[in-house]
XYZ file of C-alpha atoms in Angstrom:
763
model
C 19.219 -13.718 -19.484
C 21.624 -16.705 -19.803
C 22.117 -19.327 -17.133
C 25.383 -19.420 -15.216
C 26.449 -22.520 -17.134
C 25.807 -20.893 -20.522
C 27.522 -17.668 -19.465
C 30.649 -19.475 -18.242
C 30.903 -21.492 -21.448
C 30.452 -18.462 -23.679
C 32.956 -16.228 -21.887
C 35.399 -18.183 -19.748
C 35.488 -21.770 -21.028
C 36.441 -22.744 -24.564
C 34.084 -24.771 -26.764
C 36.592 -27.636 -26.866
C 36.221 -28.123 -23.123
C 32.493 -27.515 -22.562
C 32.239 -30.353 -20.068
C 35.493 -29.574 -18.288
C 33.634 -27.705 -15.532
C 31.621 -30.749 -14.526
C 34.788 -32.841 -14.488
C 35.886 -30.928 -11.377
C 32.883 -32.217 -9.430
C 32.915 -35.606 -7.770
C 29.774 -37.632 -7.231
C 29.015 -35.833 -3.939
C 28.946 -32.330 -5.447
C 27.835 -33.151 -8.998
C 24.091 -32.558 -8.451
C 24.696 -29.369 -6.444
C 26.939 -27.923 -9.136
C 24.505 -28.904 -11.894
C 21.685 -27.266 -9.938
C 23.614 -23.984 -9.648
C 24.617 -23.939 -13.314
C 20.984 -24.338 -14.418
C 19.134 -22.177 -11.856
C 21.423 -19.137 -11.535
C 20.856 -16.515 -14.242
C 23.505 -13.929 -15.098
C 23.075 -10.312 -16.218
C 26.243 -8.400 -17.228
C 26.602 -4.906 -15.747
C 26.306 -1.896 -18.049
C 29.732 -0.647 -16.964
C 32.673 -2.936 -16.222
C 35.353 -2.704 -13.544
C 38.957 -3.708 -13.969
C 39.925 -6.740 -11.928
C 42.309 -5.567 -9.159
C 45.630 -7.382 -9.575
C 46.525 -7.161 -5.878
C 43.257 -8.830 -4.874
C 43.694 -11.518 -7.538
C 47.169 -12.290 -6.180
C 45.841 -12.523 -2.611
C 43.083 -14.929 -3.689
C 45.607 -17.298 -5.259
C 47.429 -17.619 -1.932
C 44.494 -18.394 0.387
C 41.639 -20.839 0.859
C 38.353 -20.271 -0.962
C 36.303 -19.101 2.055
C 39.123 -16.719 3.058
C 39.165 -15.344 -0.477
C 35.430 -14.617 -0.382
C 35.964 -12.624 2.828
C 38.744 -10.665 1.112
C 36.359 -9.833 -1.756
C 33.741 -8.549 0.709
C 36.422 -6.476 2.462
C 37.480 -5.023 -0.902
C 33.865 -4.063 -1.689
C 33.592 -2.318 1.672
C 36.880 -0.414 1.324
C 36.045 0.794 -2.199
C 32.419 1.666 -1.246
C 31.088 -0.602 -3.978
C 27.390 -1.314 -3.408
C 26.954 -5.054 -3.877
C 24.312 -7.460 -2.591
C 27.017 -9.531 -0.876
C 28.100 -6.667 1.393
C 24.638 -5.505 2.548
C 24.603 -5.254 6.332
C 28.353 -5.795 6.578
C 30.293 -4.227 9.464
C 34.057 -3.969 8.988
C 35.578 -3.754 12.464
C 39.364 -3.291 12.832
C 39.309 -5.574 15.886
C 36.856 -8.305 14.870
C 37.100 -8.088 11.081
C 34.037 -8.555 8.854
C 30.778 -9.113 10.703
C 27.134 -9.284 9.644
C 23.932 -8.559 11.554
C 22.676 -12.050 10.799
C 22.993 -14.976 8.426
C 24.466 -13.859 5.092
C 22.881 -16.188 2.559
C 24.883 -14.715 -0.342
C 28.149 -15.241 1.532
C 27.217 -18.828 2.370
C 26.355 -19.439 -1.279
C 29.684 -18.049 -2.515
C 31.627 -20.042 0.098
C 29.967 -23.307 -0.963
C 31.946 -26.138 -2.510
C 30.165 -25.709 -5.842
C 31.346 -22.095 -6.184
C 34.849 -23.211 -5.195
C 34.750 -25.699 -8.069
C 33.659 -22.936 -10.457
C 36.557 -20.780 -9.279
C 39.031 -23.606 -9.895
C 37.577 -24.216 -13.349
C 37.631 -20.634 -14.661
C 40.530 -19.230 -12.651
C 40.817 -16.510 -10.016
C 40.920 -13.589 -12.481
C 37.749 -14.691 -14.277
C 36.041 -15.492 -10.960
C 36.651 -11.921 -9.767
C 35.411 -10.573 -13.096
C 32.232 -12.653 -12.668
C 31.499 -11.261 -9.190
C 32.396 -7.631 -9.914
C 30.846 -7.181 -13.368
C 27.664 -9.271 -13.306
C 24.489 -9.750 -11.305
C 23.301 -13.237 -10.361
C 19.664 -14.193 -9.810
C 18.491 -17.423 -8.185
C 15.494 -18.061 -10.441
C 13.451 -20.498 -8.297
C 12.979 -17.945 -5.488
C 13.599 -14.728 -7.515
C 16.337 -13.633 -5.067
C 19.583 -11.920 -6.069
C 22.826 -13.607 -4.972
C 25.310 -10.928 -5.965
C 25.243 -7.770 -8.052
C 24.980 -4.018 -7.735
C 22.169 -2.068 -6.135
C 21.371 1.563 -5.394
C 20.463 3.420 -2.248
C 18.238 6.467 -2.394
C 20.219 9.501 -1.160
C 18.605 11.429 1.652
C 18.523 14.684 -0.272
C 16.675 13.021 -3.150
C 13.868 11.558 -1.073
C 10.556 13.167 -1.872
C 8.846 14.885 0.983
C 5.343 13.697 1.728
C 2.681 15.996 0.415
C 1.023 17.875 3.257
C -2.576 16.768 3.429
C -5.857 17.758 5.016
C -7.578 14.976 6.968
C -10.046 14.340 9.799
C -7.498 12.553 11.980
C -7.391 15.327 14.595
C -11.128 15.129 15.289
C -11.494 11.328 15.594
C -12.335 9.561 18.872
C -11.835 12.638 21.092
C -13.411 12.901 24.535
C -15.218 15.923 25.920
C -12.082 16.876 27.883
C -10.175 17.370 24.633
C -11.851 20.756 24.060
C -10.399 22.123 27.281
C -6.836 21.213 26.311
C -7.035 21.925 22.560
C -9.266 24.934 21.836
C -9.791 25.901 18.177
C -7.805 29.138 18.638
C -4.816 29.604 21.024
C -4.789 32.125 23.867
C -2.902 34.913 22.082
C -2.480 36.070 18.450
C 1.275 35.466 18.702
C 0.747 31.807 19.662
C -1.709 31.523 16.789
C 0.881 32.929 14.390
C 3.460 30.394 15.570
C 0.966 27.538 15.285
C 0.033 28.403 11.707
C 3.490 29.002 10.279
C 5.554 26.837 12.635
C 8.449 29.296 12.428
C 10.892 29.907 15.296
C 10.951 33.620 14.503
C 7.210 33.891 15.203
C 7.370 32.340 18.660
C 10.281 34.330 20.045
C 9.474 36.897 22.721
C 9.733 39.994 20.530
C 7.626 43.104 20.228
C 6.997 42.574 16.541
C 6.911 39.355 14.465
C 9.139 38.864 11.441
C 8.550 41.320 8.610
C 6.951 38.780 6.256
C 4.308 37.960 8.917
C 3.297 41.499 9.952
C 0.420 41.802 7.495
C -1.104 38.450 8.380
C -0.515 39.134 12.080
C -2.837 42.118 11.825
C -5.594 39.866 10.401
C -4.933 37.193 13.034
C -5.541 39.800 15.742
C -8.958 40.408 14.196
C -9.545 36.637 14.079
C -8.654 36.325 17.756
C -11.010 39.168 18.694
C -13.836 37.527 16.728
C -13.179 34.234 18.489
C -13.198 35.800 21.963
C -16.429 37.641 21.192
C -18.213 34.644 19.694
C -16.991 31.643 21.708
C -19.708 32.017 24.357
C -22.285 31.639 21.535
C -20.831 28.386 20.121
C -22.973 26.180 22.352
C -26.090 28.037 21.202
C -25.055 27.638 17.534
C -24.514 23.913 18.001
C -27.884 23.462 19.740
C -29.674 25.504 17.115
C -28.120 23.928 14.012
C -27.293 20.357 15.096
C -30.519 19.155 16.662
C -30.871 15.377 17.050
C -34.007 13.400 16.294
C -35.549 10.633 18.358
C -34.969 8.194 15.511
C -31.208 8.755 15.263
C -28.886 9.784 18.117
C -26.221 10.928 15.666
C -26.113 14.294 13.921
C -26.443 14.290 10.152
C -23.393 15.285 8.158
C -25.162 18.089 6.297
C -25.849 19.849 9.625
C -22.168 19.489 10.576
C -21.217 21.075 7.255
C -23.619 23.952 7.857
C -22.223 24.476 11.369
C -18.633 24.603 10.079
C -19.579 27.187 7.452
C -21.411 29.377 9.971
C -18.571 29.319 12.516
C -15.859 29.840 9.899
C -17.652 32.793 8.321
C -18.132 34.420 11.735
C -14.590 33.860 13.054
C -12.205 33.973 10.071
C -11.886 37.461 8.517
C -12.529 37.619 4.794
C -9.136 39.326 4.318
C -7.379 36.028 5.115
C -9.061 34.474 2.056
C -8.664 37.564 -0.092
C -12.041 37.499 -1.838
C -15.457 35.870 -1.549
C -14.618 33.674 -4.543
C -11.420 32.391 -2.917
C -13.288 31.613 0.308
C -16.000 29.769 -1.616
C -13.419 27.653 -3.462
C -11.632 26.721 -0.226
C -14.792 26.009 1.791
C -16.030 23.806 -1.052
C -13.756 21.090 0.346
C -15.558 20.961 3.701
C -18.413 18.735 2.383
C -15.894 16.503 0.602
C -13.993 15.912 3.832
C -17.025 15.504 6.121
C -18.790 13.177 3.657
C -15.621 11.137 3.180
C -14.167 8.362 5.305
C -11.806 8.233 8.264
C -8.970 7.590 5.787
C -9.824 10.411 3.378
C -6.907 12.644 2.525
C -6.897 15.785 0.411
C -3.582 17.165 -0.767
C -3.066 20.827 -0.057
C -2.159 21.646 -3.656
C -5.623 20.407 -4.700
C -7.280 22.930 -2.392
C -5.206 25.941 -3.416
C -5.491 25.035 -7.101
C -7.344 27.906 -8.759
C -6.921 30.309 -5.826
C -5.775 33.750 -7.005
C -2.797 34.665 -4.836
C -2.649 38.161 -6.299
C -5.977 38.918 -4.592
C -4.651 37.980 -1.131
C -2.896 41.033 0.240
C -1.049 39.475 3.208
C 0.955 36.960 1.126
C 2.538 39.740 -0.983
C 5.583 41.695 0.248
C 4.403 44.842 -1.569
C 0.719 45.251 -2.324
C 0.823 46.967 -5.724
C 3.736 45.078 -7.315
C 3.693 41.777 -9.177
C 5.160 38.721 -7.479
C 8.521 37.371 -8.604
C 8.992 33.619 -8.930
C 10.564 33.341 -5.456
C 7.881 35.569 -3.913
C 5.154 33.516 -5.588
C 6.585 30.281 -4.092
C 6.714 31.882 -0.635
C 3.163 33.219 -1.019
C 1.923 29.785 -2.026
C 3.688 28.246 0.993
C 2.177 30.797 3.393
C -1.340 30.209 2.045
C -0.804 26.434 2.347
C 0.141 26.844 6.019
C -2.997 28.857 6.697
C -5.300 26.331 4.973
C -3.667 23.428 6.807
C -4.305 25.189 10.106
C -7.880 26.005 9.083
C -8.799 22.376 8.332
C -6.483 20.312 10.549
C -6.638 22.509 13.666
C -9.446 25.043 13.710
C -12.212 22.907 12.175
C -11.050 19.598 13.710
C -10.615 21.040 17.213
C -13.925 22.879 17.057
C -15.810 19.723 16.037
C -14.068 17.598 18.692
C -15.074 20.160 21.359
C -18.776 19.502 20.800
C -18.944 16.120 19.047
C -17.561 12.633 19.411
C -16.496 11.614 15.909
C -16.218 7.920 15.119
C -17.155 5.411 12.416
C -19.385 2.361 12.238
C -17.727 -1.015 12.707
C -18.763 -2.126 9.194
C -18.254 1.219 7.484
C -15.602 3.927 7.327
C -18.010 6.845 6.947
C -17.888 9.462 9.698
C -20.519 9.533 12.455
C -21.058 12.579 14.701
C -22.542 12.345 18.201
C -23.005 15.068 20.785
C -20.743 14.261 23.733
C -23.569 13.905 26.242
C -25.483 11.635 23.849
C -22.395 9.475 23.239
C -21.801 9.068 26.984
C -25.444 8.110 27.455
C -25.251 5.496 24.679
C -21.975 3.916 25.784
C -22.184 4.089 29.580
C -24.242 0.915 30.035
C -22.197 -1.058 27.488
C -18.877 0.064 28.984
C -19.954 -0.773 32.531
C -21.073 -4.266 31.533
C -18.022 -4.933 29.351
C -15.493 -3.793 31.937
C -17.081 -5.863 34.709
C -17.330 -9.050 32.607
C -14.051 -9.015 30.684
C -11.528 -6.760 32.445
C -9.641 -6.511 35.727
C -9.267 -3.021 37.188
C -5.868 -2.307 38.778
C -4.235 0.909 40.073
C -1.242 1.716 37.886
C 1.306 4.501 38.313
C 4.095 2.861 36.286
C 2.533 2.878 32.817
C 2.004 6.293 31.244
C 1.406 7.866 27.855
C 4.638 9.825 28.245
C 7.180 7.169 27.213
C 6.915 3.861 25.366
C 10.250 2.415 26.495
C 9.638 3.043 30.228
C 6.273 1.283 30.367
C 5.980 -2.076 32.082
C 3.018 -3.263 29.991
C 1.637 -2.657 26.508
C -0.946 0.079 26.964
C -3.525 1.466 24.580
C -6.409 3.886 24.199
C -9.993 2.779 23.879
C -12.222 3.578 20.898
C -15.810 2.399 20.427
C -17.435 1.844 17.039
C -21.229 1.527 16.770
C -22.731 -1.700 15.454
C -26.365 -2.474 14.720
C -27.314 -3.292 18.325
C -24.086 -2.869 20.278
C -20.507 -1.576 19.926
C -17.171 -2.876 18.726
C -14.366 -2.148 21.179
C -10.966 -1.413 19.636
C -7.818 -0.679 21.635
C -5.200 1.305 19.744
C -1.713 0.583 21.121
C 0.434 3.438 22.361
C 3.329 4.052 19.943
C 5.288 6.567 21.966
C 5.658 10.302 21.758
C 7.627 11.886 18.920
C 10.935 11.775 20.827
C 10.305 8.141 21.792
C 9.205 6.958 18.350
C 12.608 5.393 17.560
C 12.183 2.935 20.447
C 8.778 1.886 19.140
C 10.006 1.514 15.546
C 12.927 -0.636 16.728
C 10.580 -2.765 18.826
C 8.224 -3.232 15.888
C 11.038 -4.148 13.489
C 12.942 -6.545 15.759
C 10.124 -8.068 17.816
C 6.586 -7.526 16.517
C 7.022 -8.160 12.788
C 9.320 -11.215 13.155
C 7.047 -12.725 15.827
C 3.997 -12.117 13.671
C 5.732 -13.787 10.713
C 6.574 -16.847 12.810
C 3.018 -17.202 14.117
C 1.560 -16.830 10.613
C 4.030 -19.424 9.337
C 2.994 -22.071 11.874
C -0.745 -21.567 11.264
C -2.931 -24.190 9.618
C -4.023 -21.502 7.137
C -7.437 -22.997 6.414
C -9.244 -19.644 6.402
C -9.849 -16.794 3.967
C -8.319 -13.365 4.330
C -10.578 -11.405 1.968
C -13.734 -11.499 -0.131
C -11.565 -12.453 -3.108
C -10.436 -15.614 -1.287
C -14.057 -16.502 -0.484
C -15.099 -16.319 -4.142
C -12.099 -18.389 -5.250
C -12.793 -21.036 -2.576
C -16.441 -21.368 -3.635
C -15.565 -21.684 -7.326
C -12.832 -24.187 -6.565
C -15.407 -26.257 -4.662
C -17.814 -25.901 -7.606
C -15.207 -27.179 -10.088
C -14.470 -30.105 -7.771
C -18.168 -31.081 -7.696
C -18.500 -30.796 -11.487
C -15.535 -33.133 -11.907
C -17.304 -35.745 -9.765
C -20.839 -35.267 -11.152
C -22.353 -34.598 -14.564
C -24.180 -31.611 -13.099
C -24.257 -29.822 -9.783
C -26.021 -31.869 -7.098
C -28.320 -30.332 -4.492
C -26.277 -28.121 -2.184
C -27.103 -26.911 1.305
C -25.555 -23.941 3.085
C -25.142 -22.903 6.703
C -23.944 -19.468 7.798
C -23.079 -18.525 11.369
C -20.728 -16.278 13.271
C -19.092 -16.358 16.693
C -20.499 -14.042 19.325
C -17.865 -11.751 20.901
C -15.139 -13.884 19.341
C -12.086 -11.840 20.372
C -13.430 -11.406 23.903
C -13.977 -15.132 24.455
C -10.625 -16.666 23.416
C -9.393 -18.904 26.288
C -5.822 -18.027 27.274
C -4.838 -21.615 28.061
C -6.075 -22.732 24.626
C -3.950 -20.073 22.893
C -0.917 -21.267 24.825
C -1.622 -24.933 24.078
C -2.173 -24.496 20.334
C 0.838 -22.203 19.800
C 3.081 -24.668 21.627
C 1.761 -27.587 19.542
C 2.155 -25.692 16.244
C 5.733 -24.672 17.094
C 6.684 -28.299 17.771
C 5.042 -29.467 14.548
C 6.863 -26.778 12.551
C 10.350 -27.787 13.712
C 12.054 -30.000 16.238
C 14.799 -27.420 16.704
C 14.595 -24.969 19.572
C 15.553 -21.865 17.569
C 13.580 -20.305 14.708
C 15.204 -17.769 12.388
C 13.594 -14.918 10.475
C 15.475 -13.501 7.482
C 14.825 -9.950 6.319
C 14.553 -9.396 2.552
C 14.188 -6.191 0.563
C 12.436 -5.730 -2.777
C 14.421 -4.300 -5.685
C 12.825 -1.857 -8.100
C 13.694 -1.849 -11.843
C 15.946 1.151 -11.128
C 18.030 -0.988 -8.749
C 16.861 0.793 -5.582
C 16.033 -1.443 -2.618
C 12.696 -0.639 -0.987
C 10.210 -2.403 1.259
C 10.746 -5.485 3.374
C 9.653 -9.109 3.504
C 10.314 -11.621 6.267
C 11.161 -15.290 5.608
C 10.784 -17.789 8.465
C 13.183 -20.739 8.538
C 14.527 -23.279 10.990
C 17.734 -23.923 9.035
C 21.099 -22.356 9.795
C 23.575 -24.608 7.985
C 22.420 -23.684 4.496
C 20.309 -20.838 3.231
C 16.729 -21.756 2.448
C 16.585 -18.906 -0.074
C 18.768 -20.771 -2.571
C 17.107 -24.188 -2.732
C 14.766 -25.581 -5.357
C 11.877 -25.766 -2.886
C 12.291 -22.113 -1.846
C 9.114 -20.077 -2.144
C 9.241 -17.716 -5.117
C 9.123 -14.034 -4.211
C 6.522 -11.992 -6.135
C 9.144 -9.274 -6.691
C 12.864 -9.298 -7.316
C 14.397 -9.430 -3.838
C 17.720 -9.255 -2.062
C 18.702 -10.615 1.322
C 19.482 -7.794 3.753
C 21.609 -10.285 5.748
C 19.819 -9.329 8.952
C 18.489 -12.320 10.857
C 16.303 -12.429 13.956
C 16.584 -15.511 16.157
C 13.999 -16.601 18.719
C 13.780 -19.676 20.907
C 10.449 -21.406 21.402
C 10.364 -20.234 25.010
C 10.844 -16.627 23.888
C 8.004 -16.966 21.378
C 5.664 -18.482 23.977
C 6.617 -15.819 26.509
C 5.845 -13.041 24.039
C 2.527 -14.655 23.067
C 1.523 -14.776 26.745
C 2.421 -11.113 27.142
C -0.130 -10.274 24.439
C -3.008 -11.278 26.703
C -1.420 -10.873 30.148
C 0.394 -7.545 29.699
C -1.916 -5.646 27.339
C -4.293 -3.172 28.933
C -6.458 -0.111 28.538
C -4.831 2.718 30.462
C -6.711 5.770 31.696
C -6.473 8.081 34.719
C -3.649 6.135 36.458
C -5.580 2.873 36.187
C -5.053 -0.107 33.900
C -7.668 -2.621 32.782
C -6.265 -6.074 31.983
C -8.121 -8.953 30.373
C -9.747 -11.826 32.236
C -10.223 -13.772 29.001
C -9.740 -13.071 25.302
C -7.508 -10.542 23.572
C -7.878 -6.855 22.781
C -8.860 -6.175 19.198
C -6.354 -3.673 17.834
C -3.029 -4.892 19.241
C -0.649 -6.151 16.516
C -0.707 -9.882 17.356
C -4.353 -10.217 18.432
C -5.602 -11.048 14.939
C -2.883 -13.657 14.390
C -3.560 -15.390 17.722
C -7.273 -15.374 16.929
C -6.634 -17.005 13.536
C -4.370 -19.672 15.045
C -7.131 -20.762 17.458
C -9.977 -20.604 14.953
C -7.943 -22.463 12.325
C -7.973 -25.314 14.808
C -11.741 -24.969 15.156
C -12.148 -25.336 11.384
C -9.963 -28.464 11.479
C -12.177 -29.955 14.191
C -15.310 -29.158 12.165
C -13.789 -30.985 9.188
C -13.046 -33.889 11.508
C -16.669 -33.810 12.682
C -17.970 -34.260 9.112
C -15.383 -36.949 8.397
C -13.350 -34.836 5.945
C -16.130 -35.264 3.385
C -14.813 -34.174 -0.065
C -18.221 -32.701 -0.933
C -18.216 -30.382 2.082
C -16.306 -27.127 2.424
C -15.978 -24.844 5.451
C -15.106 -21.225 4.671
C -14.059 -18.834 7.430
C -13.385 -15.109 7.319
C -12.395 -13.929 10.819
C -15.409 -14.950 12.967
C -17.863 -15.615 10.097
C -18.372 -19.200 8.897
C -19.992 -20.600 5.746
C -20.511 -24.355 5.315
C -21.459 -25.759 1.890
C -22.256 -29.442 1.488
C -24.178 -31.869 -0.697
C -25.217 -33.748 2.464
C -27.978 -32.070 4.432
C -27.382 -34.330 7.434
C -23.823 -32.945 7.817
C -25.150 -29.384 7.750
C -27.675 -30.255 10.459
C -24.944 -31.976 12.459
C -22.833 -28.802 12.518
C -25.903 -26.710 13.325
C -26.697 -28.895 16.331
C -23.092 -28.540 17.484
C -23.075 -24.730 17.358
C -26.555 -24.434 18.878
C -24.903 -24.827 22.272
C -21.746 -23.281 23.670
C -18.455 -24.907 22.639
C -16.703 -25.128 25.993
C -13.218 -25.739 24.642
C -13.269 -22.569 22.527
C -15.632 -20.626 24.805
C -17.623 -19.985 21.619
C -21.299 -19.150 21.326
C -22.872 -18.747 17.900
C -25.006 -15.709 17.249
C -28.451 -17.279 16.824
C -29.941 -14.247 15.116
C -27.337 -14.441 12.352
C -27.380 -18.237 11.937
C -28.977 -19.030 8.561
C -29.541 -22.358 6.807
C -30.599 -22.238 3.152
C -30.624 -24.118 -0.146
C -31.318 -21.091 -2.342
C -29.585 -17.764 -1.639
C -27.325 -16.757 1.197
C -25.403 -13.534 1.887
C -21.936 -13.906 3.373
C -19.504 -11.053 4.186
C -20.408 -8.850 1.255
C -21.005 -11.637 -1.278
C -24.387 -13.089 -2.289
C -24.172 -16.791 -3.125
C -26.724 -18.638 -5.261
C -26.543 -21.974 -3.446
C -28.255 -23.890 -6.276
C -25.717 -22.874 -8.940
C -22.800 -21.818 -6.690
C -22.542 -18.478 -8.476
C -21.290 -15.500 -6.454
C -22.754 -12.037 -6.886
C -21.480 -8.746 -5.555
C -24.318 -6.244 -5.642
C -24.060 -2.491 -5.562
C -24.706 -2.310 -1.803
C -21.791 -4.691 -1.184
C -19.178 -2.331 -2.674
C -17.473 0.508 -0.871
C -19.402 3.394 -2.384
C -17.613 6.154 -0.493
C -16.974 9.181 -2.722
C -13.512 9.625 -4.206
C -11.706 12.969 -4.007
C -9.583 14.171 -6.910
C -8.199 17.533 -7.963
C -8.685 16.855 -11.682
C -10.586 14.583 -14.023
C -7.415 12.710 -15.000
C -6.695 11.906 -11.328
C -10.292 10.772 -10.806
C -10.071 8.598 -13.928
C -6.887 6.942 -12.639
C -8.511 6.213 -9.271
C -11.632 4.725 -10.868
C -9.698 2.577 -13.353
C -7.423 1.344 -10.565
C -10.475 0.484 -8.436
C -12.180 -1.337 -11.307
C -9.004 -3.130 -12.392
C -8.473 -4.404 -8.843
C -11.799 -6.260 -8.873
C -11.671 -7.454 -12.486
C -8.113 -8.800 -12.284
C -8.187 -10.426 -8.889
C -11.587 -12.109 -8.708
C -13.471 -14.775 -10.606
C -16.687 -12.739 -10.368
C -16.294 -11.683 -13.999
C -15.150 -15.051 -15.374
C -17.682 -16.392 -17.920
C -16.466 -19.978 -17.481
C -19.340 -22.295 -16.494
C -17.312 -23.538 -13.503
C -17.259 -19.965 -12.180
C -19.712 -17.082 -12.656
C -20.931 -18.019 -16.101
C -22.213 -15.507 -18.658
C -25.246 -14.304 -16.671
C -23.364 -14.075 -13.370
C -20.396 -12.238 -14.893
C -22.731 -9.779 -16.658
C -24.653 -9.058 -13.446
C -21.430 -8.518 -11.490
C -20.025 -6.264 -14.198
C -23.150 -4.063 -14.182
C -22.945 -3.779 -10.369
C -19.278 -2.762 -10.601
C -20.078 -0.090 -13.197
C -22.814 1.292 -10.926
C -20.332 1.392 -8.053
C -17.869 3.345 -10.201
C -20.622 5.829 -11.069
C -21.523 6.240 -7.387
C -17.863 6.855 -6.516
């Protein structure tokens, strides 16, 4: 890929006048032009376009910036997909307009590009823009060039999947509103096949559904006859012990099999073998995680459709290709209903399904037991942290009509208490566009701004923790012949999200905004990633305070990990707007239930989109103050992951100094350390899934520290891909397997590798 300077010399400028281009630039523009010639890389298009003579004539008779606008107008009129015209609106009244700052347009209208146009001529300049693609190498962002949009009819439909989503976090009242089987066989038929012809008020259903309708009548009769015995079945099969209030997963699996075999006629499965193959996925789903998904084609793989009478138009004849596709579709609809509706609704009628705060495995509690466990915690939490107010304005009917940001409560068991998560309301299906627009234009840009102004002195994952420790180890080895004695202190904040002072959030955000820029307006540019095929997918937001020149095309621009293009859509926010929105995240967020809203007295709700960012902004400041407390000692490092802290230092007195500080409540941050989890050691210490040998600063990840949840795959090749992807993720992105003496060393890398292999076997 040649540079712009090399490309111009090879195609448009003769060898005798190689330096003629730079002769056009005066001293003011010389460095800018030189920068463009060396940092812009050109790729010729596979197919070339003829330069339009009319457009070339128009460009010769107008100023440079007017000519660029004419080029954009030409691209729009001819429906030529070019990076320059992304987001362009061609209005007959107002002319060419963009949704935001067009960085490509500003680049082309610059004085340096005007000099290039004068040097190579209008015809060659048009040929350059129409038949090449230009990449700004420092930031990996395209300036001009073609791209592709994915046509709607070519988009792949999402595979329909079986999941446990419909049974999660349901209350006891859910069973009254969503029974496993609807009131009539006709409603059941419409629910399974989701076809308008099945729900119309007619004497008979459509012809292709008449066979299955007969079996659904039998199913409905079985359900009506057996539903009064469900409570007895649950009590008999799912007994709870005094040692554990939850019901074991194997008993849940047994209950599902018993109920399914009693209610669902065998004719709907065809044969015993087909039923066994389908029900084999029940343990895989129940023993999975809250995020487990099983594609429907994996379940029906190996099912003999010819043995299922109701999917065939004529019983004794072979299926044609079209009939086979329809039969497969009908069976898929039935299995989706069986897992996603019948089983999920039945379980949610008698059990509260949730997951532990530190694990994603499913936990099943009888509703009365769950209420007994959570009643005391909820009463105490609501009285200490929340304000109860009558509310008839906010509802779960419409997102756009609500006054405040409302959410639903979900509790996740911890070792001795619960973690309270509030899941924000995203609107009903008809109102989802309003929520998506709000998230795109408000939430994501605001979140990008707040993350940009952070101190960023914390870790975001276990991988970051390992890298920080090994970086500290290398720093010590550079200063000493061998590792000195090291001391470690681990502690975590008690109820961290619930104790954030609102005035401190406001104060720190205001200070960070002023330190980021003196200007009152902050801009957020929207970029899209380009695939090798030329299709634009995904989005990335760039925060900038500059409007006169694009920050994407400067030498100090941050390099994008993927080839990107500016979508020319810019979001602008004043500092007052940012502060006002931040305040709304703790003043106007609430738990809404039964026409009442519960607002916060202090802290933020865990689960709302900006809560984590606001928490990090405040606790980044806490880390800075701890560094100030130890005098910014180069042989001391403070590692933070959310509300967990790890301090490593060669000076024991500094460790004790921090321990004395956290032994009492920090009034400014309203922080109290959890004394039971505060550990001081000079040997081994466990921190957020990583075991650290303090003497050698070697990190170990044992088998128990990995996510050993079982993987689901329809074939061995799929399972192999999942396992290799899982293993490659850890080996590539961590230093745990690096044999360098400044990192894990030979023994540490070998131990970590064995633990990873064991984890793969468990999965």
